[in-house]
């Protein structure tokens, strides 16, 4: 069973930056898509960004121009660079992996808390 482990969350002031990491436990794990999602207090889990094997990326409108997703295949790690953070970005951030095109996300991490103070 593959495990995804997020790290890099924390408390940051508005306007600041953070980099989240998502590491897969299996060295041979090669998902088709890696995505980042977030759940703000009292809200549903929302899509944030994704990247596929061809390094094509997608972003939620709310983070376009501020967040950047990337992946390092050699390290089996995906990243989410977050800049110009604001209070609306406060949430638990989850990474997820989709094994096949058009499928559901098969694996999820436990999440990492990001809190933006205003």
CSV table of N, CA and C in Angstrom, one decimal, residues 45-114:
chain,number,residue,atom,x,y,z
A,45,UNK,N,-14.1,19.9,0.8
A,45,UNK,CA,-12.7,19.8,0.3
A,45,UNK,C,-12.7,20.3,-1.1
A,46,UNK,N,-11.8,21.2,-1.5
A,46,UNK,CA,-11.7,21.8,-2.8
A,46,UNK,C,-10.4,21.4,-3.5
A,47,UNK,N,-10.5,21.3,-4.8
A,47,UNK,CA,-9.4,21.2,-5.7
A,47,UNK,C,-8.5,22.4,-5.6
A,48,UNK,N,-7.2,22.2,-5.6
A,48,UNK,CA,-6.3,23.3,-5.6
A,48,UNK,C,-5.4,23.3,-6.9
A,49,UNK,N,-4.8,22.2,-7.2
A,49,UNK,CA,-3.9,22.1,-8.3
A,49,UNK,C,-3.6,20.7,-8.6
A,50,UNK,N,-3.2,20.4,-9.9
A,50,UNK,CA,-2.7,19.1,-10.2
A,50,UNK,C,-1.7,19.1,-11.3
A,51,UNK,N,-0.9,18.0,-11.4
A,51,UNK,CA,0.1,17.9,-12.4
A,51,UNK,C,0.1,16.5,-12.9
A,52,UNK,N,0.3,16.3,-14.2
A,52,UNK,CA,0.3,14.9,-14.7
A,52,UNK,C,1.7,14.5,-15.2
A,53,UNK,N,1.8,13.4,-15.7
A,53,UNK,CA,3.2,12.8,-16.1
A,53,UNK,C,3.9,13.7,-17.1
A,54,UNK,N,3.1,14.4,-17.9
A,54,UNK,CA,3.7,15.3,-18.9
A,54,UNK,C,3.9,16.7,-18.4
A,55,UNK,N,3.7,16.8,-17.1
A,55,UNK,CA,3.9,18.1,-16.4
A,55,UNK,C,2.9,19.2,-16.8
A,56,UNK,N,1.8,18.7,-17.3
A,56,UNK,CA,0.7,19.6,-17.6
A,56,UNK,C,0.0,19.9,-16.2
A,57,UNK,N,-0.3,21.2,-16.0
A,57,UNK,CA,-0.8,21.6,-14.7
A,57,UNK,C,-2.2,22.2,-14.9
A,58,UNK,N,-2.9,22.1,-13.8
A,58,UNK,CA,-4.2,22.8,-13.6
A,58,UNK,C,-4.3,23.4,-12.3
A,59,UNK,N,-5.0,24.6,-12.2
A,59,UNK,CA,-5.1,25.3,-11.0
A,59,UNK,C,-6.6,25.7,-10.8
A,60,UNK,N,-7.0,25.8,-9.5
A,60,UNK,CA,-8.2,26.5,-9.2
A,60,UNK,C,-8.0,28.0,-9.5
A,61,UNK,N,-9.1,28.6,-9.8
A,61,UNK,CA,-9.1,30.0,-10.2
A,61,UNK,C,-8.5,30.8,-9.0
A,62,UNK,N,-8.9,30.4,-7.8
A,62,UNK,CA,-8.5,31.1,-6.6
A,62,UNK,C,-7.0,31.2,-6.3
A,63,UNK,N,-6.3,30.3,-6.9
A,63,UNK,CA,-4.8,30.2,-6.6
A,63,UNK,C,-4.0,30.5,-7.8
A,64,UNK,N,-4.6,30.7,-9.0
A,64,UNK,CA,-3.8,30.9,-10.2
A,64,UNK,C,-2.9,32.2,-10.0
A,65,UNK,N,-1.7,32.0,-10.5
A,65,UNK,CA,-0.8,33.1,-10.3
A,65,UNK,C,-0.1,33.2,-9.0
A,66,UNK,N,-0.6,32.5,-8.0
A,66,UNK,CA,0.0,32.5,-6.7
A,66,UNK,C,0.6,31.2,-6.3
A,67,UNK,N,0.0,30.1,-6.7
A,67,UNK,CA,0.5,28.8,-6.4
A,67,UNK,C,1.2,28.1,-7.6
A,68,UNK,N,2.1,27.3,-7.3
A,68,UNK,CA,2.8,26.5,-8.4
A,68,UNK,C,3.0,25.1,-8.0
A,69,UNK,N,2.5,24.2,-8.8
A,69,UNK,CA,2.7,22.7,-8.5
A,69,UNK,C,3.8,22.2,-9.3
A,70,UNK,N,4.6,21.3,-8.8
A,70,UNK,CA,5.7,20.7,-9.5
A,70,UNK,C,5.9,19.3,-9.0
A,71,UNK,N,6.7,18.5,-9.7
A,71,UNK,CA,7.0,17.2,-9.2
A,71,UNK,C,8.4,16.8,-9.5
A,72,UNK,N,9.0,16.0,-8.7
A,72,UNK,CA,10.4,15.5,-8.9
A,72,UNK,C,10.3,14.0,-8.9
A,73,UNK,N,10.3,13.4,-10.1
A,73,UNK,CA,10.1,12.0,-10.3
A,73,UNK,C,11.2,11.2,-9.6
A,74,UNK,N,12.4,11.7,-9.6
A,74,UNK,CA,13.5,11.0,-9.0
A,74,UNK,C,13.3,10.9,-7.5
A,75,UNK,N,12.7,11.8,-6.9
A,75,UNK,CA,12.4,11.8,-5.4
A,75,UNK,C,11.0,11.3,-5.1
A,76,UNK,N,10.2,11.0,-6.1
A,76,UNK,CA,8.8,10.6,-5.8
A,76,UNK,C,8.1,11.6,-5.0
A,77,UNK,N,8.4,12.9,-5.2
A,77,UNK,CA,7.8,13.9,-4.4
A,77,UNK,C,7.2,15.0,-5.3
A,78,UNK,N,6.0,15.5,-4.8
A,78,UNK,CA,5.4,16.6,-5.5
A,78,UNK,C,5.4,17.8,-4.5
A,79,UNK,N,5.4,19.0,-5.1
A,79,UNK,CA,5.5,20.2,-4.3
A,79,UNK,C,4.3,21.2,-4.7
A,80,UNK,N,4.0,22.0,-3.7
A,80,UNK,CA,3.1,23.1,-3.9
A,80,UNK,C,3.7,24.3,-3.3
A,81,UNK,N,4.1,25.2,-4.2
A,81,UNK,CA,4.7,26.5,-3.8
A,81,UNK,C,3.5,27.5,-3.7
A,82,UNK,N,3.4,28.1,-2.5
A,82,UNK,CA,2.3,29.0,-2.3
A,82,UNK,C,2.9,30.3,-1.9
A,83,UNK,N,2.5,31.3,-2.7
A,83,UNK,CA,2.9,32.7,-2.4
A,83,UNK,C,1.7,33.6,-2.2
A,84,UNK,N,2.0,34.8,-1.7
A,84,UNK,CA,0.9,35.8,-1.5
A,84,UNK,C,-0.3,35.2,-0.8
A,85,UNK,N,0.1,34.5,0.3
A,85,UNK,CA,-1.0,33.8,1.0
A,85,UNK,C,-1.9,34.8,1.7
A,86,UNK,N,-3.2,34.5,1.8
A,86,UNK,CA,-4.1,35.3,2.5
A,86,UNK,C,-5.0,34.4,3.4
A,87,UNK,N,-5.8,35.0,4.2
A,87,UNK,CA,-6.6,34.2,5.2
A,87,UNK,C,-7.5,33.2,4.6
A,88,UNK,N,-7.9,33.4,3.4
A,88,UNK,CA,-8.7,32.4,2.7
A,88,UNK,C,-8.0,31.1,2.3
A,89,UNK,N,-6.7,31.2,2.4
A,89,UNK,CA,-5.9,30.0,2.1
A,89,UNK,C,-5.7,29.1,3.3
A,90,UNK,N,-6.2,29.5,4.5
A,90,UNK,CA,-6.1,28.7,5.7
A,90,UNK,C,-7.0,27.5,5.5
A,91,UNK,N,-6.3,26.3,5.6
A,91,UNK,CA,-7.0,25.0,5.4
A,91,UNK,C,-6.0,23.9,5.7
A,92,UNK,N,-6.6,22.7,5.8
A,92,UNK,CA,-5.8,21.5,5.8
A,92,UNK,C,-5.6,21.1,4.3
A,93,UNK,N,-4.3,21.0,3.9
A,93,UNK,CA,-3.9,20.7,2.5
A,93,UNK,C,-3.6,19.2,2.4
A,94,UNK,N,-4.2,18.6,1.4
A,94,UNK,CA,-4.0,17.2,1.1
A,94,UNK,C,-3.4,16.9,-0.3
A,95,UNK,N,-2.5,16.0,-0.4
A,95,UNK,CA,-2.1,15.6,-1.7
A,95,UNK,C,-2.8,14.2,-2.0
A,96,UNK,N,-2.9,14.0,-3.3
A,96,UNK,CA,-3.6,12.8,-3.7
A,96,UNK,C,-3.0,12.3,-5.0
A,97,UNK,N,-3.1,11.0,-5.3
A,97,UNK,CA,-2.5,10.5,-6.5
A,97,UNK,C,-3.6,9.7,-7.3
A,98,UNK,N,-3.6,9.9,-8.6
A,98,UNK,CA,-4.5,9.2,-9.5
A,98,UNK,C,-3.6,8.3,-10.4
A,99,UNK,N,-4.0,7.0,-10.4
A,99,UNK,CA,-3.1,6.1,-11.1
A,99,UNK,C,-3.4,6.1,-12.6
A,100,UNK,N,-4.6,6.3,-13.0
A,100,UNK,CA,-5.0,6.2,-14.4
A,100,UNK,C,-5.8,7.4,-14.9
A,101,UNK,N,-5.7,7.8,-16.1
A,101,UNK,CA,-6.5,8.9,-16.6
A,101,UNK,C,-8.0,8.7,-16.4
A,102,UNK,N,-8.6,9.7,-16.0
A,102,UNK,CA,-10.1,9.6,-15.8
A,102,UNK,C,-10.6,8.9,-14.6
A,103,UNK,N,-9.7,8.3,-13.8
A,103,UNK,CA,-10.0,7.6,-12.6
A,103,UNK,C,-10.2,8.5,-11.4
A,104,UNK,N,-10.7,8.0,-10.4
A,104,UNK,CA,-10.7,8.7,-9.1
A,104,UNK,C,-9.3,8.8,-8.5
A,105,UNK,N,-9.1,9.7,-7.6
A,105,UNK,CA,-7.8,9.7,-6.9
A,105,UNK,C,-7.8,8.4,-6.0
A,106,UNK,N,-6.7,7.7,-6.1
A,106,UNK,CA,-6.6,6.4,-5.4
A,106,UNK,C,-6.0,6.5,-4.1
A,107,UNK,N,-5.1,7.4,-3.9
A,107,UNK,CA,-4.3,7.5,-2.6
A,107,UNK,C,-4.4,8.9,-2.1
A,108,UNK,N,-4.5,9.0,-0.8
A,108,UNK,CA,-4.6,10.4,-0.2
A,108,UNK,C,-3.6,10.4,1.0
A,109,UNK,N,-3.1,11.6,1.2
A,109,UNK,CA,-2.3,11.8,2.4
A,109,UNK,C,-3.1,12.2,3.6
A,110,UNK,N,-2.5,12.4,4.7
A,110,UNK,CA,-3.2,12.7,5.9
A,110,UNK,C,-3.5,14.2,6.1
A,111,UNK,N,-2.8,15.0,5.3
A,111,UNK,CA,-3.0,16.4,5.3
A,111,UNK,C,-2.0,17.2,6.2
A,112,UNK,N,-1.8,18.4,5.8
A,112,UNK,CA,-0.9,19.3,6.6
A,112,UNK,C,-1.6,20.7,6.8
A,113,UNK,N,-1.6,21.2,8.0
A,113,UNK,CA,-2.3,22.4,8.3
A,113,UNK,C,-1.6,23.6,7.8
A,114,UNK,N,-2.3,24.5,7.1
A,114,UNK,CA,-1.7,25.8,6.7
A,114,UNK,C,-2.6,26.9,7.3
